[in-house]
CSV table of C-alpha atoms and ligand atoms in Angstrom, one decimal:
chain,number,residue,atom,x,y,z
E,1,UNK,CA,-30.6,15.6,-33.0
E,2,UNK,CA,-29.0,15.1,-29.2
E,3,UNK,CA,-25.9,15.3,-28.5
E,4,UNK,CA,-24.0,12.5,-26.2
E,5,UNK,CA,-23.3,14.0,-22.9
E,6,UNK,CA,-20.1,13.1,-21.3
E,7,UNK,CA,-19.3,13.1,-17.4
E,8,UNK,CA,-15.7,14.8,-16.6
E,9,UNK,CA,-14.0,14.8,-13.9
E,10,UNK,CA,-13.8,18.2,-12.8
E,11,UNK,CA,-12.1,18.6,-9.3
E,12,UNK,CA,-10.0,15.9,-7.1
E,13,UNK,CA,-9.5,16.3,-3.5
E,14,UNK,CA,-7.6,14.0,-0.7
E,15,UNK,CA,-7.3,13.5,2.9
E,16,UNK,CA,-4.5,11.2,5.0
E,17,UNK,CA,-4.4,11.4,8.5
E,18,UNK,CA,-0.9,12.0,10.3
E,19,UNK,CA,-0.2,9.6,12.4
E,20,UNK,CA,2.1,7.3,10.4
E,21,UNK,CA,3.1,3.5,11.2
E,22,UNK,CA,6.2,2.4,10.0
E,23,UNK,CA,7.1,-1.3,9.2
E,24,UNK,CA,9.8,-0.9,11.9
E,25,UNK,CA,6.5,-0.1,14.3
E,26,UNK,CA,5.1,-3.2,13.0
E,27,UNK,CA,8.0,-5.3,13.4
E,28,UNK,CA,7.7,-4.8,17.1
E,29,UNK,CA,4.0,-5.7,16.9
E,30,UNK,CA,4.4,-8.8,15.0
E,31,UNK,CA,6.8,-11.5,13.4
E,32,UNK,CA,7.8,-9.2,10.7
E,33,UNK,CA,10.5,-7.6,8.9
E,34,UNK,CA,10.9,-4.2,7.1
E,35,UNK,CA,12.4,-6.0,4.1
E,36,UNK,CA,9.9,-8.5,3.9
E,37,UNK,CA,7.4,-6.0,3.7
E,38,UNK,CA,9.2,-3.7,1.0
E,39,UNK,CA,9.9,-6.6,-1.4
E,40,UNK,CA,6.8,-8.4,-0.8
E,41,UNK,CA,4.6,-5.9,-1.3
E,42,UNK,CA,6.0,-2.1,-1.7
E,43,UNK,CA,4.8,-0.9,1.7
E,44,UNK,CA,7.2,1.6,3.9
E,45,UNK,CA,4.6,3.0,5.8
E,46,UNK,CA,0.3,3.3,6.3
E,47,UNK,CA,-1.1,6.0,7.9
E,48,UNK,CA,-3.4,5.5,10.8
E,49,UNK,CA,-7.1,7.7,12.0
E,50,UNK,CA,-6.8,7.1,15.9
E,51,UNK,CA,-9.6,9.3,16.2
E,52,UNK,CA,-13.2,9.3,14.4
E,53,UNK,CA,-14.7,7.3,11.8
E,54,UNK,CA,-14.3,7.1,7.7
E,55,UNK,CA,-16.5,9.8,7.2
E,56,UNK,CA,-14.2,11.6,8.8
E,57,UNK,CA,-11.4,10.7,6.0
E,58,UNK,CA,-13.9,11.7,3.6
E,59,UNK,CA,-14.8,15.2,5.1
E,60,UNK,CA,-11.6,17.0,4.2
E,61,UNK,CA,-10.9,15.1,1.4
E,62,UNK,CA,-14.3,16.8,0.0
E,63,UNK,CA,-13.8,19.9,1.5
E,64,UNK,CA,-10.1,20.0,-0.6
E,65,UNK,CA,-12.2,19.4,-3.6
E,66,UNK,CA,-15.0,21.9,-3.4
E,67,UNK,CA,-12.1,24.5,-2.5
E,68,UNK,CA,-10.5,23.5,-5.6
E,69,UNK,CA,-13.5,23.4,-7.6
E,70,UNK,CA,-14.7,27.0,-6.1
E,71,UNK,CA,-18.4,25.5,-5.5
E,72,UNK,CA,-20.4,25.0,-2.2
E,73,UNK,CA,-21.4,21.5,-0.8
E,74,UNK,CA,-25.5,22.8,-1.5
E,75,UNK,CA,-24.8,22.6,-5.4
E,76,UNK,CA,-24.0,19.0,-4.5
E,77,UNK,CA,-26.7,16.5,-6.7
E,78,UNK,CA,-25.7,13.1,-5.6
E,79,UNK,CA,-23.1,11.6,-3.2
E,80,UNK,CA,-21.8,8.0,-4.3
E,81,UNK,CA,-19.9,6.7,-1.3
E,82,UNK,CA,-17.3,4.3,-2.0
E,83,UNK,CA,-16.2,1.8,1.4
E,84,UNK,CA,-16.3,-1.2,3.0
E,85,UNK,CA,-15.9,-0.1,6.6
E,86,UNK,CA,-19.1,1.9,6.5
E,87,UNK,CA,-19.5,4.5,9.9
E,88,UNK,CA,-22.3,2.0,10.6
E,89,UNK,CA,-24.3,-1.0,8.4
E,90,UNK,CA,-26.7,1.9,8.5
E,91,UNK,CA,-27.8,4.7,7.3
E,92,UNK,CA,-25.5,5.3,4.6
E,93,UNK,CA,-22.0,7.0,5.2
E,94,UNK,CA,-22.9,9.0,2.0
E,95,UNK,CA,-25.8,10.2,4.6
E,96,UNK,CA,-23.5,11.1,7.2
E,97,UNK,CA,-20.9,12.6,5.1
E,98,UNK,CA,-24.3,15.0,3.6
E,99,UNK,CA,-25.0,16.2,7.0
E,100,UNK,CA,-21.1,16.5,7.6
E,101,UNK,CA,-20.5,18.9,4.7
E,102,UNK,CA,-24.1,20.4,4.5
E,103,UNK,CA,-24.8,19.2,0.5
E,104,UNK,CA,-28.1,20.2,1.7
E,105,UNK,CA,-29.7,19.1,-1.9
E,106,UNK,CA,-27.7,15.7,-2.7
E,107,UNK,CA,-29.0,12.2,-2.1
E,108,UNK,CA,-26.8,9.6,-1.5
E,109,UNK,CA,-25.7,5.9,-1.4
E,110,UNK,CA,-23.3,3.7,-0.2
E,111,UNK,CA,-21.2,1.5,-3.1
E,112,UNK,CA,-19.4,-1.9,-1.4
E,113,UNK,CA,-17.2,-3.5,-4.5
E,114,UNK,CA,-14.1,-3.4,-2.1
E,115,UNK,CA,-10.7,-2.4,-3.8
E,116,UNK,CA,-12.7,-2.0,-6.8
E,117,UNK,CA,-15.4,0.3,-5.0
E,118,UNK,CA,-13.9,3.6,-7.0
E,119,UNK,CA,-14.1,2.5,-10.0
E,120,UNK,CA,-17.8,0.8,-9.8
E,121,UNK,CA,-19.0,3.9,-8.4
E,122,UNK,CA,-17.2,6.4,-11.3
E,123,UNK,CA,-18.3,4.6,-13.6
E,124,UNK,CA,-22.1,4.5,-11.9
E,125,UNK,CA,-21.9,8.2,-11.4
E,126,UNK,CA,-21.0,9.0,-15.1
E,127,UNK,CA,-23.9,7.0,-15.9
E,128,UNK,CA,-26.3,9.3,-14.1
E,129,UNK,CA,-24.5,12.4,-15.8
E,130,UNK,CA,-24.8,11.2,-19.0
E,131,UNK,CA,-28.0,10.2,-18.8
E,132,UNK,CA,-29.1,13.9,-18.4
E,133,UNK,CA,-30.3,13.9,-14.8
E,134,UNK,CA,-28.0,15.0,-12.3
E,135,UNK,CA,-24.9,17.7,-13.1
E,136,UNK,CA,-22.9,17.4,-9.8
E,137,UNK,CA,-22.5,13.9,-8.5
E,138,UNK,CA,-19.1,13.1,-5.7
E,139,UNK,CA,-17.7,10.1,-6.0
E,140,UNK,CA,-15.8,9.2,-2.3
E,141,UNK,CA,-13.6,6.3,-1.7
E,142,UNK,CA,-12.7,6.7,1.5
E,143,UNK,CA,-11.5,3.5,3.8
E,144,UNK,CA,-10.6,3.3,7.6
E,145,UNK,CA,-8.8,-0.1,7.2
E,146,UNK,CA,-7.3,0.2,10.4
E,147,UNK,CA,-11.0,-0.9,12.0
E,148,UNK,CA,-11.1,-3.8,10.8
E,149,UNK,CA,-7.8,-5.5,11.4
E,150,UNK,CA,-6.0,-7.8,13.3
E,151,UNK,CA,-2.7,-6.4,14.8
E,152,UNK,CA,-1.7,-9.5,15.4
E,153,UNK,CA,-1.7,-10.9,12.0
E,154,UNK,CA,0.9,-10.5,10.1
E,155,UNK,CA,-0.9,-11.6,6.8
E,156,UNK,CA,-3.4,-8.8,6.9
E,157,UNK,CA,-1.8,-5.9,9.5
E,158,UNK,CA,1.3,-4.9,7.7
E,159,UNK,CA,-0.7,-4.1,4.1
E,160,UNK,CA,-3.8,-1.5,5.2
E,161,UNK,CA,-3.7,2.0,5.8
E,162,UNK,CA,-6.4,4.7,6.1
E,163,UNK,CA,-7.4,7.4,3.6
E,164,UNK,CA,-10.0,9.2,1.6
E,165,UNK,CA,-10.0,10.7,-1.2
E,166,UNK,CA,-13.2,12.2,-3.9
E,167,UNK,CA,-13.8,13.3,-7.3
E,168,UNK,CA,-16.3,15.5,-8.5
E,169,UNK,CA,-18.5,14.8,-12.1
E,170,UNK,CA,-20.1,16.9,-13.8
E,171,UNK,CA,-21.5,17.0,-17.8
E,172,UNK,CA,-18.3,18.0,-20.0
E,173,UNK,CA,-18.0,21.4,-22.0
E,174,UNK,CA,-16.7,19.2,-24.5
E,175,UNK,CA,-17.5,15.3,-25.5
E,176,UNK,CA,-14.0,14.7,-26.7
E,177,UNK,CA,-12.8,14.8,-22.8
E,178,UNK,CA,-14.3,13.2,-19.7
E,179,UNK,CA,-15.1,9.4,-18.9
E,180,UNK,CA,-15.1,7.5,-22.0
E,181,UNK,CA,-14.9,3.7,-21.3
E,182,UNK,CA,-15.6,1.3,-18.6
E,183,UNK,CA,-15.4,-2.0,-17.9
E,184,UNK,CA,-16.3,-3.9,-14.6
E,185,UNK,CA,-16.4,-7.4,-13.6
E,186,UNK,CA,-17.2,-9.7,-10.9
E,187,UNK,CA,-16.7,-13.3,-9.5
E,188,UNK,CA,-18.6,-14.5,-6.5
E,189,UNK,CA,-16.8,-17.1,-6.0
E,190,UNK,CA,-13.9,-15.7,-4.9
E,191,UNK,CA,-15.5,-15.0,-1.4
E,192,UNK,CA,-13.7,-17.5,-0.5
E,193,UNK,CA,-10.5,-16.1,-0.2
E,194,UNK,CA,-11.0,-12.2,0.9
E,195,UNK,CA,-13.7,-11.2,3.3
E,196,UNK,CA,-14.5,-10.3,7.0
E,197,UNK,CA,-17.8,-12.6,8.0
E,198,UNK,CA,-18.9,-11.3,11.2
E,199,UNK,CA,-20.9,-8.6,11.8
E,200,UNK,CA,-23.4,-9.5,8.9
E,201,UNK,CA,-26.7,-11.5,9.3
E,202,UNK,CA,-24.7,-14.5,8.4
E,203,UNK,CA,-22.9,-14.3,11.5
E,204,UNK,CA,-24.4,-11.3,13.8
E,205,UNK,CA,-21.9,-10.0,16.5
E,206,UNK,CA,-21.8,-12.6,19.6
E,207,UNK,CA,-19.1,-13.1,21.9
E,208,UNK,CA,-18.6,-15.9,20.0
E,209,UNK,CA,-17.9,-13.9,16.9
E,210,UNK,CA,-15.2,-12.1,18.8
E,211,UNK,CA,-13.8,-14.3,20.4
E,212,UNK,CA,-13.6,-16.1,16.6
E,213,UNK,CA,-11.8,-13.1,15.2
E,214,UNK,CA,-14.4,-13.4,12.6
E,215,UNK,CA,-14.9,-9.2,12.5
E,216,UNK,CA,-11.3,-8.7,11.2
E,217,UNK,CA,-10.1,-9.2,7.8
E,218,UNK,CA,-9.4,-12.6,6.4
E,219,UNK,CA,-7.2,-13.3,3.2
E,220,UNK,CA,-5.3,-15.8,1.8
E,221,UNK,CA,-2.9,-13.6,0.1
E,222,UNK,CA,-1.3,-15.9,-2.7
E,223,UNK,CA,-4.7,-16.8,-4.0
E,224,UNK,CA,-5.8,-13.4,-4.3
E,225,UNK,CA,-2.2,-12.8,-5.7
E,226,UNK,CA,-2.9,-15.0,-8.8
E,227,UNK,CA,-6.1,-14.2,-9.4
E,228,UNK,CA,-5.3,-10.3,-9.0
E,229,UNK,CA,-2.1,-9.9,-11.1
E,230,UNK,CA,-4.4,-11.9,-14.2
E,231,UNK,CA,-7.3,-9.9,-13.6
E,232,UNK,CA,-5.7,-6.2,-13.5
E,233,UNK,CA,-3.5,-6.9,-16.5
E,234,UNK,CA,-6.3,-8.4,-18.6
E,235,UNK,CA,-9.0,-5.8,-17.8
E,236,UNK,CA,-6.6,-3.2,-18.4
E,237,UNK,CA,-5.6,-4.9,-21.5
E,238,UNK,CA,-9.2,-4.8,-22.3
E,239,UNK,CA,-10.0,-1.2,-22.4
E,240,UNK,CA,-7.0,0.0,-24.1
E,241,UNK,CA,-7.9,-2.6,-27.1
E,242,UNK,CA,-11.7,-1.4,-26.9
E,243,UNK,CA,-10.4,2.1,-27.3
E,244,UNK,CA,-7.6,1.7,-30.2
E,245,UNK,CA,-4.8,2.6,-27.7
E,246,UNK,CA,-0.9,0.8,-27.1
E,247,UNK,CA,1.0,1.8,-24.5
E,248,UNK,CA,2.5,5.0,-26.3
E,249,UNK,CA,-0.7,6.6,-26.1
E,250,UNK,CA,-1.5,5.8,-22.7
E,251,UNK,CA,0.2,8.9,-20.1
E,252,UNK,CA,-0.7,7.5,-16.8
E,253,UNK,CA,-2.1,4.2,-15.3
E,254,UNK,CA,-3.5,5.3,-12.1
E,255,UNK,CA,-3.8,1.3,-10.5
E,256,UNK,CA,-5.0,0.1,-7.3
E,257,UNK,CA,-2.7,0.1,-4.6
E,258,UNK,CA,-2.6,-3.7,-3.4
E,259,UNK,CA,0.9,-4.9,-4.0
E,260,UNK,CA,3.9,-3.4,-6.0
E,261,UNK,CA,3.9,-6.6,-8.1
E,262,UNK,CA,0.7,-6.2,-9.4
E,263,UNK,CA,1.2,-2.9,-10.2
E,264,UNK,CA,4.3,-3.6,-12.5
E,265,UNK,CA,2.6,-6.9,-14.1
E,266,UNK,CA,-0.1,-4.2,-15.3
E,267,UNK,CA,2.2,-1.8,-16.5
E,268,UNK,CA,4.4,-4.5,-18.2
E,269,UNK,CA,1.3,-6.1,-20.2
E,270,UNK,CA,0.0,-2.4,-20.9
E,271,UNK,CA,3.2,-1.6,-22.6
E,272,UNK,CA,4.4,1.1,-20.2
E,273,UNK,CA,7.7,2.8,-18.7
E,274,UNK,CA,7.4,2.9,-14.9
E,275,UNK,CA,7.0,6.7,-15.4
E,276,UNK,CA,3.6,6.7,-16.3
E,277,UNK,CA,2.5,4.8,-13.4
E,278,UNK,CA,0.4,6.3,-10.5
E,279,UNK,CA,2.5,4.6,-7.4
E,280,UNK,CA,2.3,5.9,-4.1
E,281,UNK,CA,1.5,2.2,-2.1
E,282,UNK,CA,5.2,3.1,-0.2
E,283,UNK,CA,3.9,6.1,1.8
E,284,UNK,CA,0.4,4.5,2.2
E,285,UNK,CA,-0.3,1.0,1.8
E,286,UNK,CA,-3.4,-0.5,0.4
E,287,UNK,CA,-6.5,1.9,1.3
E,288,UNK,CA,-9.1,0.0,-0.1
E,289,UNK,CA,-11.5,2.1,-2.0
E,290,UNK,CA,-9.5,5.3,-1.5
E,291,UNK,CA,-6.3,4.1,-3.9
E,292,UNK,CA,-6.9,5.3,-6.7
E,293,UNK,CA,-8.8,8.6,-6.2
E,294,UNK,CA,-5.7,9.2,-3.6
E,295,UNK,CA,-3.3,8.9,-6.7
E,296,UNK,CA,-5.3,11.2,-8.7
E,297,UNK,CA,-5.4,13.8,-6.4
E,298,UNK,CA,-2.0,13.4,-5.5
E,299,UNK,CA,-0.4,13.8,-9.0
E,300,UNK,CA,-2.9,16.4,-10.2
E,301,UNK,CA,-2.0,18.5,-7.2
E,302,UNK,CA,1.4,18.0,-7.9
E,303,UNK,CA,0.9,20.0,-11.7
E,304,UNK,CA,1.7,16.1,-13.1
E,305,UNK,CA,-1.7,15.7,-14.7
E,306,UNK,CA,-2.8,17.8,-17.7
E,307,UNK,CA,-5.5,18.3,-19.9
E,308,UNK,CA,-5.9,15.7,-22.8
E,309,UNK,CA,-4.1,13.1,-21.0
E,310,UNK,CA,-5.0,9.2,-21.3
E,311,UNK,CA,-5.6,7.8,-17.7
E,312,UNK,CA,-6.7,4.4,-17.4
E,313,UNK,CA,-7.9,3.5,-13.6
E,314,UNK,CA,-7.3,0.0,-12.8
E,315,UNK,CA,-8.3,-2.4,-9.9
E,316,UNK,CA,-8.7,-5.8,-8.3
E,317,UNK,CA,-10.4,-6.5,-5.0
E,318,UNK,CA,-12.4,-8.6,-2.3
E,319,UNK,CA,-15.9,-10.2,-4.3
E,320,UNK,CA,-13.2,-11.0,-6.5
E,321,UNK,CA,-14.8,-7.3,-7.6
E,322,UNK,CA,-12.5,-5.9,-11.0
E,323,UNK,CA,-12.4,-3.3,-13.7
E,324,UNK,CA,-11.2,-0.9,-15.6
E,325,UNK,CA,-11.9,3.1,-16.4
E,326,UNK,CA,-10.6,5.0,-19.6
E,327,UNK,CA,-10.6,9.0,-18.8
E,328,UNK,CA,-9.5,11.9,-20.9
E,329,UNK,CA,-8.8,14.2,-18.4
E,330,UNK,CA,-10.4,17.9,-19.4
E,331,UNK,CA,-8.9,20.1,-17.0
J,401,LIG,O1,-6.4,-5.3,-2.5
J,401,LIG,C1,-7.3,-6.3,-2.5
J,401,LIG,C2,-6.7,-7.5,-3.2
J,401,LIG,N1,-5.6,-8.0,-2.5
J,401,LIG,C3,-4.5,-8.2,-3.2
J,401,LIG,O2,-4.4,-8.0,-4.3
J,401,LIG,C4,-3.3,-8.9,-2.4
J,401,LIG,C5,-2.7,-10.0,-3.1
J,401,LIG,N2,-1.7,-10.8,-2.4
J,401,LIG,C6,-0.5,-10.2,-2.1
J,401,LIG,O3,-0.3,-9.1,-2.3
J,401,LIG,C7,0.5,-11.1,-1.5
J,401,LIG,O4,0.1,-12.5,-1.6
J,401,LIG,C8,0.9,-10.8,0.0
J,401,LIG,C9,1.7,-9.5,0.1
J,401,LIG,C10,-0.4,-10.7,0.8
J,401,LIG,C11,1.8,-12.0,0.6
J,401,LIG,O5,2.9,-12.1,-0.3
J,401,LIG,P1,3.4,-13.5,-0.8
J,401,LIG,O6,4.6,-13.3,-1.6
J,401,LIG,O7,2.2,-14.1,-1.5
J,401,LIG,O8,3.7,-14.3,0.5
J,401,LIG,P2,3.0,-15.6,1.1
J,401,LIG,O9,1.7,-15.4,1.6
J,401,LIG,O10,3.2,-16.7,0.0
J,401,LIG,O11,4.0,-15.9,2.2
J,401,LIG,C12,5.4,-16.3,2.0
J,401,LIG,C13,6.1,-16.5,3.4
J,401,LIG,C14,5.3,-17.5,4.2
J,401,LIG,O12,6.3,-18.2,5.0
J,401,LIG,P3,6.6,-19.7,4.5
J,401,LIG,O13,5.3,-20.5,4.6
J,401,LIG,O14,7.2,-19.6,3.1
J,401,LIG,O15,7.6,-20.1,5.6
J,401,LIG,C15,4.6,-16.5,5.2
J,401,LIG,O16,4.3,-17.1,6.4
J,401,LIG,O17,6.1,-15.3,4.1
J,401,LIG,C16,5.5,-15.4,5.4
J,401,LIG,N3,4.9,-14.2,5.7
J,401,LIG,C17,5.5,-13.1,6.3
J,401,LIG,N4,6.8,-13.0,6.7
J,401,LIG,C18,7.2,-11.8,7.3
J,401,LIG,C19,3.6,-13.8,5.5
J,401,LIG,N5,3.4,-12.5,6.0
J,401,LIG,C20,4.6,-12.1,6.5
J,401,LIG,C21,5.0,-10.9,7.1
J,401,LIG,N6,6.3,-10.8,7.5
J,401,LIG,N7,4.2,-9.9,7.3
């Protein structure tokens, strides 16, 4: 008789550059206002990488974890790299980050599912643990969002910042903790509303291209709003129904950092007090695939997250991309 294998997560580790910008920086950059920004969306400050690229947020951020995990990069299996502002369309920044840490044994790949990137790849890497074939996968959601926008747009500039941030899996000691549930979801046709075209074979860089502003990032915010605030709440919704829990039982929602609002319509329609709720989107903004791994690493290095907790990882983002992770946390 075989026993089900279940992926943990076994270490956490996170990186954010210093340089901070301020929404008083930005209102001298743009048509903006500090209090527009705070009640709009949450956001005090983003931090900004003047220097280097994403695999540069993800370096440390992995070199944290392997220190807290007492391990060396070369007993590294598999790298799943989270992003959507890649080093370069290729090879893979999982690649680059390999040679960058020396997991002289992993192979790697590149996962682009936007805000939801995390939580496609966790759920992905769990797979590959339980599945018996790999004992040490990273999971990186690392974003330099500062790349690819506009700081002249006052949609898009004020709600970015940079960050990276990693998990480590590996096959639990015991079955009763680790990554139970998942959920994921997407909708291609809201493309419409979120995206950065250029760049891409659709529309391969030209002077035209530039001169289009077509490689920065687009959105028409209150679409994604509506659609987001629906989507988060019912996938989250979802997995705690699919796993017997209410609110009481849940101790953390860890949520993607979009927008403050969204955040609190998930935690309303979950059931929960404001105190069990991951938020850290004032100090850094929206960092894309590195949110919610950020959080994580954040809180457990903080002695806030204990073993035999309830996390459920929550997100919403460009594709429309969406889901949901369960996690009994095992150390
Ligand atoms: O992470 C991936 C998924 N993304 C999301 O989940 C983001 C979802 N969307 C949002 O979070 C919000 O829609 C935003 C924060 C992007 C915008 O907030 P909003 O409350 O939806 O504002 P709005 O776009 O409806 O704009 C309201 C007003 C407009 O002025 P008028 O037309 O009412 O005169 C905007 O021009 O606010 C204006 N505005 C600004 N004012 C000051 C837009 N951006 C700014 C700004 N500063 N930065």
């Amino acid at each position: 008789m075989s026993t089900k294998i279940r992926a943990a997560i076994t270490a956490v580790g996170h990186y954010v550059p210093d340089k901070i910008l301020t929404n008083a920086m930005l209102e001298k950059m743009v048509d903006t206002n500090d209090e527009w920004i705070r009640t709009r969306t949450g956001i005090s400050e983003r931090r900004i990488l003047e220097n280097g690229a994403t695999s540069d947020l993800a370096v440390p951020a992995v070199q944290n974890l392997l220190k807290n995990r007492g391990i060396g990069a070369d007993e590294i299996d598999v790298i799943i790299f989270a992003t959507v502002t890649p080093d370069m369309f290729f090879p893979a920044t999982a690649c680059v980050l390999q040679e960058k840490i020396g997991a002289k044994k992993a192979w790697g790949f590149d996962v682009s599912a936007a805000c939801s990137g995390f939580v496609y790849a966790i759920a992905l890497g769990a797979q590959l643990i339980e599945a018996g074939t790999y004992k040490k996968i990273l999971v990186v959601g690392a974003d330099k969002m500062s790349s690819i926008l506009d700081y002249t747009d006052r949609n898009t500039c004020i709600l970015f910042g940079d960050a990276g941030a990693a998990v480590l899996l590996e096959p639990s000691s015991d079955p009763n903790y680790g990554i139970i549930d998942h959920k994921l979801y997407s909708d291609g046709s809201g493309g419409d509303f979120l995206y950065m075209k250029g760049g891409g074979s659709l529309n391969p860089p030209s002077h035209k291209t530039i001169d289009d502003k077509l490689h920065y990032i687009y959105q028409d915010g209150k679409a994604v709003f509506k659609v987001a605030v629906v989507g988060m709440a019912d996938v989250s919704e979802e997995i705690m129904k699919r796993n017997n829990l209410t609110g009481a039982d849940v101790d953390w929602l860890v949520p993607h950092q979009a927008n403050l609002r969204i955040i609190d319509a998930t935690a309303n329609r979950m059931g929960l007090d404001k105190s069990k709720v991951m938020i850290n989107i004032g100090k850094y903004g929206n960092t894309t695939a590195a949110t919610i791994p950020l959080c994580l690493s954040e809180w457990w290095h903080a002695g806030k997250v204990k073993k035999g907790q309830n996390l459920v990882f929550a997100s919403f983002g460009a594709g429309y991309t969406w889901g949901a992770v369960y996690v009994k946390w095992g150390f």
